[in-house]
Short mmCIF file of C-alpha atoms and ligand atoms in Angstrom, two decimals:
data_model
loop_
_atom_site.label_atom_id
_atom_site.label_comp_id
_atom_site.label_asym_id
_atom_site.label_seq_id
_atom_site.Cartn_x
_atom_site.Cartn_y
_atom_site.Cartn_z
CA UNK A 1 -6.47 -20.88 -22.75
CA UNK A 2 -3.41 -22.69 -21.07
CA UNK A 3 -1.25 -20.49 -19.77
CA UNK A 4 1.74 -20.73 -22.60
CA UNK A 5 -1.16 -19.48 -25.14
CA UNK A 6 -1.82 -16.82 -22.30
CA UNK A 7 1.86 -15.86 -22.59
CA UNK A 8 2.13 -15.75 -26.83
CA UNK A 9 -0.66 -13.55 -27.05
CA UNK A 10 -0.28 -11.41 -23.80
CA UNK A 11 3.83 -10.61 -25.55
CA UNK A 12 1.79 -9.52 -28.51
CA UNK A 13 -1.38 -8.07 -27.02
CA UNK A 14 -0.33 -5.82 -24.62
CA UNK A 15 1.59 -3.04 -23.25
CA UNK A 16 4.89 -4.68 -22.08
CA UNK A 17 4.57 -2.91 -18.18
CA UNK A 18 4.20 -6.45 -16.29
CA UNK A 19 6.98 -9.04 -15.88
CA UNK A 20 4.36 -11.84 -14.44
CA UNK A 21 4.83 -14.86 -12.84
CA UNK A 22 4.05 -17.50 -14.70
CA UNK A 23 0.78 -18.45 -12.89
CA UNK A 24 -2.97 -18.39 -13.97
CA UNK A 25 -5.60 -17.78 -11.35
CA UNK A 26 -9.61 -18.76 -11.61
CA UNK A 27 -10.96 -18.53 -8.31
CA UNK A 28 -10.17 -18.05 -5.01
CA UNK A 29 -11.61 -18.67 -1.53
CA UNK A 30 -10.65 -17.56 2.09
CA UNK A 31 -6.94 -16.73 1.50
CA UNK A 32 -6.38 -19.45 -0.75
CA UNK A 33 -6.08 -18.97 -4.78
CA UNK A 34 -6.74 -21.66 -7.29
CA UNK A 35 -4.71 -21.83 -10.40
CA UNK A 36 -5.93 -23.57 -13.72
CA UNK A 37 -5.26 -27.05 -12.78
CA UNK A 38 -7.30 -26.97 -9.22
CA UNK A 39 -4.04 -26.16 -7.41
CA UNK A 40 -4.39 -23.90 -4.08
CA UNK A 41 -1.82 -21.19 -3.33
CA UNK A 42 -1.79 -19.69 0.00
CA UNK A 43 -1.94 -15.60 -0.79
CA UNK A 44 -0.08 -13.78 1.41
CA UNK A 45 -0.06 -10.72 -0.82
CA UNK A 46 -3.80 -10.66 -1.57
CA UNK A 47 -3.52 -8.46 -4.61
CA UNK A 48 -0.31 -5.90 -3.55
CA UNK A 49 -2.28 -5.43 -0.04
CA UNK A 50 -6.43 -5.59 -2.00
CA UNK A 51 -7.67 -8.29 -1.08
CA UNK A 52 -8.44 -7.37 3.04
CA UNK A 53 -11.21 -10.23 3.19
CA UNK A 54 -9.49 -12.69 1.26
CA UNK A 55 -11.38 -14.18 -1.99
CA UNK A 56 -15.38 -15.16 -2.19
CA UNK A 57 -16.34 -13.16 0.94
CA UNK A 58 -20.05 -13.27 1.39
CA UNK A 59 -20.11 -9.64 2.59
CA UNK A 60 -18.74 -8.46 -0.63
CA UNK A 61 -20.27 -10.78 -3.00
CA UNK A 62 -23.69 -9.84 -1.41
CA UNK A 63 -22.92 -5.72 -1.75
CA UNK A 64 -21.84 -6.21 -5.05
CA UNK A 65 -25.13 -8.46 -6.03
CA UNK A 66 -27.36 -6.15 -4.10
CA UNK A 67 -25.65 -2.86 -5.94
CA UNK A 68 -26.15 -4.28 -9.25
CA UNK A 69 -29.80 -5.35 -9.13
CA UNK A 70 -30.43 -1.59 -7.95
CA UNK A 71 -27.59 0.61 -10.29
CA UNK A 72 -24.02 0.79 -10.83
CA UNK A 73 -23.44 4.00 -12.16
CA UNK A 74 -24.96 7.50 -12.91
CA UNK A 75 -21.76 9.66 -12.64
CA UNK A 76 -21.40 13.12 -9.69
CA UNK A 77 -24.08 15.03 -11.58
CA UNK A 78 -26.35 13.68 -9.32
CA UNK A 79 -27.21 12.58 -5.66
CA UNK A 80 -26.13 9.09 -4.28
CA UNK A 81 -27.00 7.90 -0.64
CA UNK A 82 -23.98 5.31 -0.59
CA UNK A 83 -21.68 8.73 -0.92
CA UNK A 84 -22.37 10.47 2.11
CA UNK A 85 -22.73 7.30 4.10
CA UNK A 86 -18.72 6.11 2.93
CA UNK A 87 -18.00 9.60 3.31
CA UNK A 88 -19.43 9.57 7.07
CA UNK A 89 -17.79 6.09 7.96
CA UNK A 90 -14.42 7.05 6.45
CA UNK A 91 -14.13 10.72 7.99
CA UNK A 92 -15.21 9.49 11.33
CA UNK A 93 -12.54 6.70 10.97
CA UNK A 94 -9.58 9.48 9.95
CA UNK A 95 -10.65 12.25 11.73
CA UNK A 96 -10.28 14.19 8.70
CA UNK A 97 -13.54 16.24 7.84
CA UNK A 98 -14.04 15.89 3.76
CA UNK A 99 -13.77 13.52 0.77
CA UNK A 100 -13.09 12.96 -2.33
CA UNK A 101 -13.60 9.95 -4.26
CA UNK A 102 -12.02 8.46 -7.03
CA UNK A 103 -10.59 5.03 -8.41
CA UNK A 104 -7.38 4.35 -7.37
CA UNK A 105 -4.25 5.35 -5.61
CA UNK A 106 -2.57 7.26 -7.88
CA UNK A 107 -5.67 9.21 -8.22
CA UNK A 108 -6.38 9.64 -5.01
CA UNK A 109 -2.70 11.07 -4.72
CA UNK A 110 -3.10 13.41 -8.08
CA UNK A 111 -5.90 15.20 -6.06
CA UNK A 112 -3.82 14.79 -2.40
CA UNK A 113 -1.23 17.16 -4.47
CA UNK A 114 -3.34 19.58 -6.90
CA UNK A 115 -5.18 20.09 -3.28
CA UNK A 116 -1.73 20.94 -1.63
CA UNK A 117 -1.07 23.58 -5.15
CA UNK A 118 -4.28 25.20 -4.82
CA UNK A 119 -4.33 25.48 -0.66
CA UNK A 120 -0.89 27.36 -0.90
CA UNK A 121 -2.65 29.74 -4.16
CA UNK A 122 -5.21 30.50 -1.83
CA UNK A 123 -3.13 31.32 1.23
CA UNK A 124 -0.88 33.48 -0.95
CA UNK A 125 -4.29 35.29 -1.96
CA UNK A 126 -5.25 35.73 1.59
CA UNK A 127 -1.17 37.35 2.17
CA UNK A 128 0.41 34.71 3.34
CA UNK A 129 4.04 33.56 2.33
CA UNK A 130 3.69 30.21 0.53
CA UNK A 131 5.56 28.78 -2.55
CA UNK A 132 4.56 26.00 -4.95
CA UNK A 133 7.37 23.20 -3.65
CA UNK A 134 6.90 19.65 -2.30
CA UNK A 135 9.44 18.14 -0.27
CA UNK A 136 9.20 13.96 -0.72
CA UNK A 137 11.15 11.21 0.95
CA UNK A 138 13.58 8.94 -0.54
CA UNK A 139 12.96 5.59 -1.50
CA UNK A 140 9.16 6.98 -1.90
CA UNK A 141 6.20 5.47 -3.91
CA UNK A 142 3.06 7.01 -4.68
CA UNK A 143 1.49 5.87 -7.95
CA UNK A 144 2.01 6.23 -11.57
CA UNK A 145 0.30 9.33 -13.14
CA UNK A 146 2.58 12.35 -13.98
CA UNK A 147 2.24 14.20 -10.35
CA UNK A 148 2.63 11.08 -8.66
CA UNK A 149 5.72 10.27 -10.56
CA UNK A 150 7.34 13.17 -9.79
CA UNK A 151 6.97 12.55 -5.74
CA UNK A 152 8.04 9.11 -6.35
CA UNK A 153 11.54 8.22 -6.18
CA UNK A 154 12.37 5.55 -7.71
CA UNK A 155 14.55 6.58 -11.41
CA UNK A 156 13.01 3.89 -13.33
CA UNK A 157 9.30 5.02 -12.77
CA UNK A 158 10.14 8.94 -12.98
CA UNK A 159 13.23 9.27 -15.58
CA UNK A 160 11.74 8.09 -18.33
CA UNK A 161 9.37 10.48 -18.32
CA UNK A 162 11.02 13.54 -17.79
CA UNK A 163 10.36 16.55 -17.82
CA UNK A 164 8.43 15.89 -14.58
CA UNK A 165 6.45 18.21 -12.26
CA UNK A 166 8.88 20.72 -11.35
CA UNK A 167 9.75 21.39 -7.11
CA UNK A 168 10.27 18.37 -5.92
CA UNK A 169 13.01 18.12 -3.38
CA UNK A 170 13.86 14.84 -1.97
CA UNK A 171 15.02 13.81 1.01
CA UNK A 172 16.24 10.71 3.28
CA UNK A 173 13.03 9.58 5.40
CA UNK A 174 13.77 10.15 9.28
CA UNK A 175 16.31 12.54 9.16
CA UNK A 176 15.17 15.80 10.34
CA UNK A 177 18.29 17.60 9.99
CA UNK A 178 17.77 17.42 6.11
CA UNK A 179 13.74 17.87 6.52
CA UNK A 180 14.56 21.13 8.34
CA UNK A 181 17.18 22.04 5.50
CA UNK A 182 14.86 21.58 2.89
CA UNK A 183 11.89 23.44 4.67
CA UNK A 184 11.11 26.97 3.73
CA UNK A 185 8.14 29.20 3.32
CA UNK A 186 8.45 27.72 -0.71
CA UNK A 187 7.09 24.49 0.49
CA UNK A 188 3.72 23.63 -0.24
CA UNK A 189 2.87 20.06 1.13
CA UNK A 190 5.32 17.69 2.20
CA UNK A 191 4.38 14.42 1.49
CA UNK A 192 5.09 10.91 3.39
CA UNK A 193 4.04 7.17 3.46
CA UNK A 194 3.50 6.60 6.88
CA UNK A 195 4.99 3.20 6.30
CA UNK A 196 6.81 2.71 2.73
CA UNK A 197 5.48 -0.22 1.17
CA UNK A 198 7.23 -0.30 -2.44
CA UNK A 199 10.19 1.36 -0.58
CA UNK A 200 10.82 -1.65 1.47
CA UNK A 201 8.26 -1.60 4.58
CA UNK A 202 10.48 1.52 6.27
CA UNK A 203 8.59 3.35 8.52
CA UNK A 204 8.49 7.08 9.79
CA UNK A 205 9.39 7.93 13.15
CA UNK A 206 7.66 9.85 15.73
CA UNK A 207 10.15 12.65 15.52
CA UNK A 208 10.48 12.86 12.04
CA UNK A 209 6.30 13.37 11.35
CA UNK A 210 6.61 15.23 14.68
CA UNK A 211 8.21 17.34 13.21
CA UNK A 212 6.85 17.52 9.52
CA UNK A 213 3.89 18.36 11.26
CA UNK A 214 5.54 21.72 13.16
CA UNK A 215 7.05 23.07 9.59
CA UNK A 216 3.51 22.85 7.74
CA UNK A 217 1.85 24.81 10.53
CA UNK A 218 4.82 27.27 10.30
CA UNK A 219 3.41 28.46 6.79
CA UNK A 220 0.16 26.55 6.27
CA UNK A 221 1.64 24.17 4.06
CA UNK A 222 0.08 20.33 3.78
CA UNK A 223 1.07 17.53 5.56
CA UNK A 224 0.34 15.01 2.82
CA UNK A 225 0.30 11.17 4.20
CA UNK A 226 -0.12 8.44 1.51
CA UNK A 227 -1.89 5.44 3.11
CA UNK A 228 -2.91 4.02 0.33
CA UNK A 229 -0.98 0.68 1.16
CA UNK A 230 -1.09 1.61 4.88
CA UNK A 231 -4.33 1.90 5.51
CA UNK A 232 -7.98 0.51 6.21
CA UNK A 233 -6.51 -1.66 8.87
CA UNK A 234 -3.47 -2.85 7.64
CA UNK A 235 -1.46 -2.22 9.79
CA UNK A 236 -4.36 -2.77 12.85
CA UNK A 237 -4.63 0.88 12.85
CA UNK A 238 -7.92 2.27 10.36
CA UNK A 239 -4.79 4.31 9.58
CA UNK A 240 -0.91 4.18 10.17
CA UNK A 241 -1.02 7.33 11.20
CA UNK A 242 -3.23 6.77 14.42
CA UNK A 243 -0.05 5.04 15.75
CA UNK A 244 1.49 8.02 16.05
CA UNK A 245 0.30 11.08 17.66
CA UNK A 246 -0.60 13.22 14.27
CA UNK A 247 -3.35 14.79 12.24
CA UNK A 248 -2.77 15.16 8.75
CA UNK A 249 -4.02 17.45 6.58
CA UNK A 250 -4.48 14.99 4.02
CA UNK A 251 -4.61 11.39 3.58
CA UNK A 252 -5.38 9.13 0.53
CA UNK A 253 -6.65 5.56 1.01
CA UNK A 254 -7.33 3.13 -1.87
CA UNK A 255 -5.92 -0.55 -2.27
CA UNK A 256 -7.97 -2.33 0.58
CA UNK A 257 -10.90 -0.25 0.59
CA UNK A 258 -13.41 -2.18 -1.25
CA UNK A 259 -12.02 -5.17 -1.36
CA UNK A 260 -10.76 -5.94 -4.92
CA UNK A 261 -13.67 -3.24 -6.37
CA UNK A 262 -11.66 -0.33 -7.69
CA UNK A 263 -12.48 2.89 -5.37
CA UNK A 264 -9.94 5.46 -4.06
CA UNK A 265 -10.63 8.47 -1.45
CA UNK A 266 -8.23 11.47 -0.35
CA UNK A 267 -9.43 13.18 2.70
CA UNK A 268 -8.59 16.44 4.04
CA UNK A 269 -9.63 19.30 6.49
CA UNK A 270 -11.99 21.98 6.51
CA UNK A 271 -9.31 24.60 6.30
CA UNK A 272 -7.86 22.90 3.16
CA UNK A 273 -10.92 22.20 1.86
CA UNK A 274 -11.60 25.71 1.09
CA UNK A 275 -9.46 25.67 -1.92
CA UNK A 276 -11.47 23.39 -3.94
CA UNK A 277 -14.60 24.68 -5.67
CA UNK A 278 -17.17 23.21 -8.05
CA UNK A 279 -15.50 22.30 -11.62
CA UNK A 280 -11.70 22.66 -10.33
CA UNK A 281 -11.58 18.81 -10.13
CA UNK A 282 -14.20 15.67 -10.60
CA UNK A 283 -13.48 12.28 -12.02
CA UNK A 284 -16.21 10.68 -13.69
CA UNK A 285 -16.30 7.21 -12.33
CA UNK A 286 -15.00 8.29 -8.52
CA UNK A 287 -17.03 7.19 -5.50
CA UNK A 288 -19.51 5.22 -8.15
CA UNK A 289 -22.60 3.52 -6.10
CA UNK A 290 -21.07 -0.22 -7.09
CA UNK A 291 -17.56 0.73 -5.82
CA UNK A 292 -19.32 2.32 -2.46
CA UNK A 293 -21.63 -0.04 -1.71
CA UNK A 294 -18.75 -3.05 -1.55
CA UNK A 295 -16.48 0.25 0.41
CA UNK A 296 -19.57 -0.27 3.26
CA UNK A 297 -19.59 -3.50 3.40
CA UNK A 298 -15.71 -3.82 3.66
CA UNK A 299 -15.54 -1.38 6.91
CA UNK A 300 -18.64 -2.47 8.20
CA UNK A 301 -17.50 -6.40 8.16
CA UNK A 302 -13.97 -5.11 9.19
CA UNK A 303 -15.85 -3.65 12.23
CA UNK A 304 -18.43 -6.78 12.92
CA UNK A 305 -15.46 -9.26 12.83
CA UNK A 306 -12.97 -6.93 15.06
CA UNK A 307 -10.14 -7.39 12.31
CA UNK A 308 -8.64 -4.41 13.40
CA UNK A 309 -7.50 -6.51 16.91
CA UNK A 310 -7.14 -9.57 14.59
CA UNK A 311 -4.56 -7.50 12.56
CA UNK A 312 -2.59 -6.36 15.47
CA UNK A 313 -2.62 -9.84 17.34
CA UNK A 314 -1.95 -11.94 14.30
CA UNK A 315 0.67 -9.37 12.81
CA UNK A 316 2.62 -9.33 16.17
CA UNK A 317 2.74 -13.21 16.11
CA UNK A 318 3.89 -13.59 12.45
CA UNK A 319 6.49 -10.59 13.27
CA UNK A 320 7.45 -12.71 16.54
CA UNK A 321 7.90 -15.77 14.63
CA UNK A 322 9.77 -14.18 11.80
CA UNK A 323 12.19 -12.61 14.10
CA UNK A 324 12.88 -16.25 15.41
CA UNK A 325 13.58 -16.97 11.89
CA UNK A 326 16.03 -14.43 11.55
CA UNK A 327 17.45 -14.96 14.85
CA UNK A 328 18.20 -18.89 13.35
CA UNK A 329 19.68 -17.84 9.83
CA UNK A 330 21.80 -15.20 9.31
CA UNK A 331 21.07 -14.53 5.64
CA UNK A 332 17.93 -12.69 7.41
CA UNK A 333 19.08 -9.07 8.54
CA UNK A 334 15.79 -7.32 9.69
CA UNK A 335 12.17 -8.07 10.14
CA UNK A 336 10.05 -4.99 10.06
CA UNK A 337 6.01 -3.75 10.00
CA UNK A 338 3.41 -2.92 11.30
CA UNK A 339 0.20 -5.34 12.17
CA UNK A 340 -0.47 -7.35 8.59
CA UNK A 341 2.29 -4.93 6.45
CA UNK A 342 5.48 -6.97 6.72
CA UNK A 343 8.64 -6.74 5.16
CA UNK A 344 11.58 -9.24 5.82
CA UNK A 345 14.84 -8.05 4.42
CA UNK A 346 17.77 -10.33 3.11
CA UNK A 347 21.69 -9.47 2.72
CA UNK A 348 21.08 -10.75 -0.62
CA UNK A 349 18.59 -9.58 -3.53
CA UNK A 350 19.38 -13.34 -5.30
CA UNK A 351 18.37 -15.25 -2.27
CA UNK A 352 15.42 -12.87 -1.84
CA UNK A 353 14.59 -13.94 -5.10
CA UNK A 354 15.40 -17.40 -5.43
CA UNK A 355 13.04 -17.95 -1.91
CA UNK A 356 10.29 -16.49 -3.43
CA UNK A 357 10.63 -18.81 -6.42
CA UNK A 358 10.86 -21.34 -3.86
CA UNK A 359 7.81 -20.56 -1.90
CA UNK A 360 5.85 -20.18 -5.28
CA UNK A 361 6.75 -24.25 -5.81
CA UNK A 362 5.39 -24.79 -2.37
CA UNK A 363 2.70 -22.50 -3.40
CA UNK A 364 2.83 -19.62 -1.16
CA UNK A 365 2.56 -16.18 -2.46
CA UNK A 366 4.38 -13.56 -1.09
CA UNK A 367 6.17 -10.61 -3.04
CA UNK A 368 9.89 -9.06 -3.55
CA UNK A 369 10.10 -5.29 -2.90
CA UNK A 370 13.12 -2.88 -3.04
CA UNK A 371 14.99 -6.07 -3.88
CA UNK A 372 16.11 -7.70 -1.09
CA UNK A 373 12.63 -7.48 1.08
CA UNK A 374 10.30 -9.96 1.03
CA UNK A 375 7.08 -8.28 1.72
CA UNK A 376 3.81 -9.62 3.27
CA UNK A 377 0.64 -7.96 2.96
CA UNK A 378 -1.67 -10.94 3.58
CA UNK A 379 -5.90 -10.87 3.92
CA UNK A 380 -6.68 -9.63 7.28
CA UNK A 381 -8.19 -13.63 7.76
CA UNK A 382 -4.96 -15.14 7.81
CA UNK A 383 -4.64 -17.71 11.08
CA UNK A 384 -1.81 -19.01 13.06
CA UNK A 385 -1.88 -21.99 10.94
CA UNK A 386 -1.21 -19.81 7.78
CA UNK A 387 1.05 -18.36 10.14
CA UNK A 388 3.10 -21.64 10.88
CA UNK A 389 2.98 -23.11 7.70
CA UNK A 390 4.80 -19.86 6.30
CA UNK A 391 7.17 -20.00 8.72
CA UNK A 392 8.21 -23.83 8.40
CA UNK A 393 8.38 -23.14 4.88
CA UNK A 394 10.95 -20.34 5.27
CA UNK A 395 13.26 -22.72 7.92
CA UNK A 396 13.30 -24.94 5.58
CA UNK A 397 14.42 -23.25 2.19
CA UNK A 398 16.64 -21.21 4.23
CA UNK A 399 18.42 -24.38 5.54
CA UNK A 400 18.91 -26.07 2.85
CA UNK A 401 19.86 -22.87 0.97
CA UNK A 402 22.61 -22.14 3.67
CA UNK A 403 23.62 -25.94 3.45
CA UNK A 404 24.00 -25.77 -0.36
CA UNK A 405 25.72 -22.84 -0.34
CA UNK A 406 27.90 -24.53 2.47
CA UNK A 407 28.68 -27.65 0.38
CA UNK A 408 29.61 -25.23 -2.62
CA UNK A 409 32.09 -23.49 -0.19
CA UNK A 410 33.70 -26.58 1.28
CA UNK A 411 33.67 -28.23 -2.27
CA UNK A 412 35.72 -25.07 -3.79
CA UNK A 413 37.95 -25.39 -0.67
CA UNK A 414 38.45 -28.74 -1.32
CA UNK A 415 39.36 -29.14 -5.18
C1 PLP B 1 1.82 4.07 -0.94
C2 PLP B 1 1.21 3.97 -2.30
N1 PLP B 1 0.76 5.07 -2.91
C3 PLP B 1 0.20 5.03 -4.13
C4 PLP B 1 0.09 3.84 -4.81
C5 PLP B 1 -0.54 3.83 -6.18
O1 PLP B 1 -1.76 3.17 -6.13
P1 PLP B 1 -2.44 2.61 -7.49
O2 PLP B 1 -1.56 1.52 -7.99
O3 PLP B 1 -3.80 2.16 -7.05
O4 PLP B 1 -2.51 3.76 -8.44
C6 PLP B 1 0.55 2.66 -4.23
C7 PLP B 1 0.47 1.40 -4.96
O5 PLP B 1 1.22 0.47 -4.71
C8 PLP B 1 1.13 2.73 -2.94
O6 PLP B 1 1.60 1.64 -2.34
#
C-alpha cells in the first residue's frame, strides 16, 4: 500500500490515538530506517528510546530465531530457565533483589504501584502508621493504564478519564520544601522519573531523591523510580539512578530492554516483596521465553560491546556539541541529559516544531516533547559521524531560520 492508501484506511480503521508523521518504514539497519521508496533516515529516536541496538542486530535476530525454533510461549504456570537467568542479570544490575515481569511500561508501573498499596496494607497489619496516598511530580509521565494515569500529570492523558485513582498529590520536581509539605505518615510510595522523558528531559536532583529517600524510611513507604525511559543504559548508567547515591525500593524498566520485543520488569526489595503472594497479581504473557531470550541477548551484547562507556562518551560529545549550538543561536535556551537521553529546549514550541519538520526533509528523526524540547533518545550505536551530521544539520536550519525571520523583521520595518 502507498502511504496515502495507508492514511484512508488507517482514519477509518483505527482508534484515532496517533497523530503520525506521514512516513512509512520497511526495514531498517544500524541506526538507519528505510522508508517505502529505499530512502534512509537517520533514527535518533529509535522507537521513543526501543531500539538500544539500532535495527537488524545479529544478536537479536539470532535470540529471536533461536527462541522460536525451541518455544515462544507456555504462560507462568510453569517453569522457564530464561526467567531466572533475566531475573539474575537484571537484579544484579539494580541491586534490587526480586522481579516481576510483564509487557510494557505501563504495566510494569501498574504493579510498581498495587506493590506500593499492598506494602503499606501489610505494614498497617504489622501496627505501623501508613496511609494509602502517593505523592507524584509535576510534569510526570508514567504510562497509560488507569493507575498510571492517575500519577501522570499531564490533563490531557488523565482528565478525560476521570474519576481517577484517588490520593494523588502532586508536586513541583526538586523542590523539597513542597515534598516535605506533602509528606505524612498517609503516604504510601512516592513516585519519580529519575530523569523525565515525556516531561521534557528534567532531571531529579541529589537533594531532592536524597531526600525522598529519608521520608519513605520515616514510615516504610516506597520509593517508586520509573526508569522505564531511563534505563538499561540510557543514560550510560544500567540505571539513572546509579548516578546518584540511592536505592530504591522499586524500579520498573521496559522500553530498551529487549530491543523492540515487548517485555517489561518492576523490581523491588525483599522487605517489599513480602506483600505479594501467589494469585494477588500475574499477567499472562509477562516475562514470556521469546521476550526473555532477546532481554539476554540485549544486556549480554550491551555488556560484550561496553555500550554502557559508549553511552557516556558519545552522549557527553553530542551534549558538548549541542551546547556549542546553543551557545551560536539564541533561539536555543538549554541543552540537558544524561549519556544518550537528550533533550534540547527552544524559546519557541513553533520553531521546535518547524525544525523537526525540517530535519524530517533532511531525513533525520528526532522527536518534540513537552513542546518546545527536542528530544534525542538515539540507538546506543550512534558515532561521531551521526553525531556531526546532526549537528551541521541543526546550524544550518537554525541559520537560515534566524535569517528568515531577520529579513521578515527588517522587511516589516521597512514598508
Ligand atoms: C517514564 C515512562 N514511564 C512509563 C511509560 C509507559 O510505557 P509504555 O508506553 O511501554 O506503557 C513511558 C513511556 O513513554 C515512560 O517514558
Amino acid at each position: 500500500m502507498t502511504l496515502a492508501e495507508l492514511q484512508a484506511a488507517e482514519s477509518k480503521l483505527l482508534l484515532q490515538t496517533y497523530a503520525r508523521y506521514p512516513l512509512q518504514f520497511v526495514s531498517g539497519n544500524g541506526v538507519h530506517l528505510r522508508d517505502e521508496h529505499g530512502n534512509d533516515y537517520l533514527d535518533l529516536l529509535s522507537g521513543i528510546g526501543v531500539c538500544a541496538l539500532g535495527y537488524n542486530h545479529s544478536a537479536i535476530t539470532k535470540a529471536i530465531t533461536q527462541q522460536a525454533q525451541q518455544i515462544i510461549h507456555t504462560s507462568n504456570l510453569f517453569y522457564h530457565q530464561g526467567t531466572t537467568e533475566l531475573a539474575l542479570r537484571l537484579t544484579e544490575l539494580t541491586g534490587l533483589d526480586r522481579v516481576f515481569f510483564c509487557n510494557s511500561g505501563t504495566e510494569a508501573w501498574e504493579a510498581a504501584l498495587k506493590l506500593a498499596r499492598a506494602n503499606a496494607k501489610m505494614l498497617r497489619a504489622e501496627g505501623k502508621q501508613i496511609g494509602t496516598k502517593f505523592i507524584a511530580m509535576e510534569n510526570s509521565f508514567h504510562g497509560r493504564s488507569m493507575g498510571s494515569v492517575s500519577t501522570t500529570h499531564k490533563a490531557l492523558y488523565r482528565e478525560p478519564f476521570a474519576p481517577l485513582i484517588p490520593g494523588v498529590e502532586f508536586i513541583p520536581m526538586n523542590d523539597v520544601a513542597a515534598l516535605r509539605a506533602a509528606f505524612s505518615n498517609e503516604v504510601c510510595g512516592i513516585a519519580i522519573e529519575v530523569l523525565q522523558g515525556e516531561g521534557g528531559i528534567n532531571p531529579v536532583t541529589e537533594e531532592f531523591l536524597a531526600t525522598a529517600r529519608e521520608l519513605c524510611d520515616s514510615n516504610g513507604a516506597l520509593l517508586l523510580l520509573d526508569e522505564i525511559q531511563s534505563g538499561m543504559g540510557r543514560t550510560g548508567k544500567w540505571c539513572a539512578y546509579q548516578h546518584y547515591n540511592v536505592r530504591p525500593d522499586v524500579t520498573t524498566l521496559a522500553k530498551p530492554m529487549a530491543g523492540g520485543v515487548p517485555i517489561g520488569a518492576m523490581l523491588c526489595t525483599d522487605a517489599a516483596a513480602r506483600a505479594i503472594t501467589p494469585g494477588m497479581h500475574g499477567t499472562t504473557f509477562g516475562g514470556n521465553p521469546l521476550a526473555v531470550a532477546v532481554a539476554i541477548a540485549v544486556i549480554d551484547e550491551i555488556k560484550s560491546a561496553n555500550l554502557l562507556n559508549h553511552v557516556n562518551e558519545i552522549g557527553d560529545y553530542f551534549r558538548t556539541q549541542l551546547q556549542s549550538l546553543q551557545s551560536k543561536h539564541e533561539a536555543i535556551k538549554q541543552v540537558r541529559g544524561l549519556g544518550l537521553m537528550i533533550g534540547v529546549e527552544f524559546h519557541s514550541a513553533d520553531l521546535a516544531k518547524t525544525i523537526l519538520g525540517k530535519m524530517q526533509d533532511r531525513r533525520i528523526i528526532i522527536n518534540r516533547t513537552h513542546e518546545t524540547v527536542l528530544r534525542f533518545l538515539p540507538p546506543y550505536l550512534i558515532t561521531r559521524e551521526h553525531v556531526d551530521q546532526t549537528i551541521a544539520a541543526l546550524d544550518q536550519l537554525l541559520t537560515q531560520q534566524s535569517s528568515s525571520q531577520f529579513s521578515v523583521v527588517s522587511a516589516q520595518q521597512n514598508s
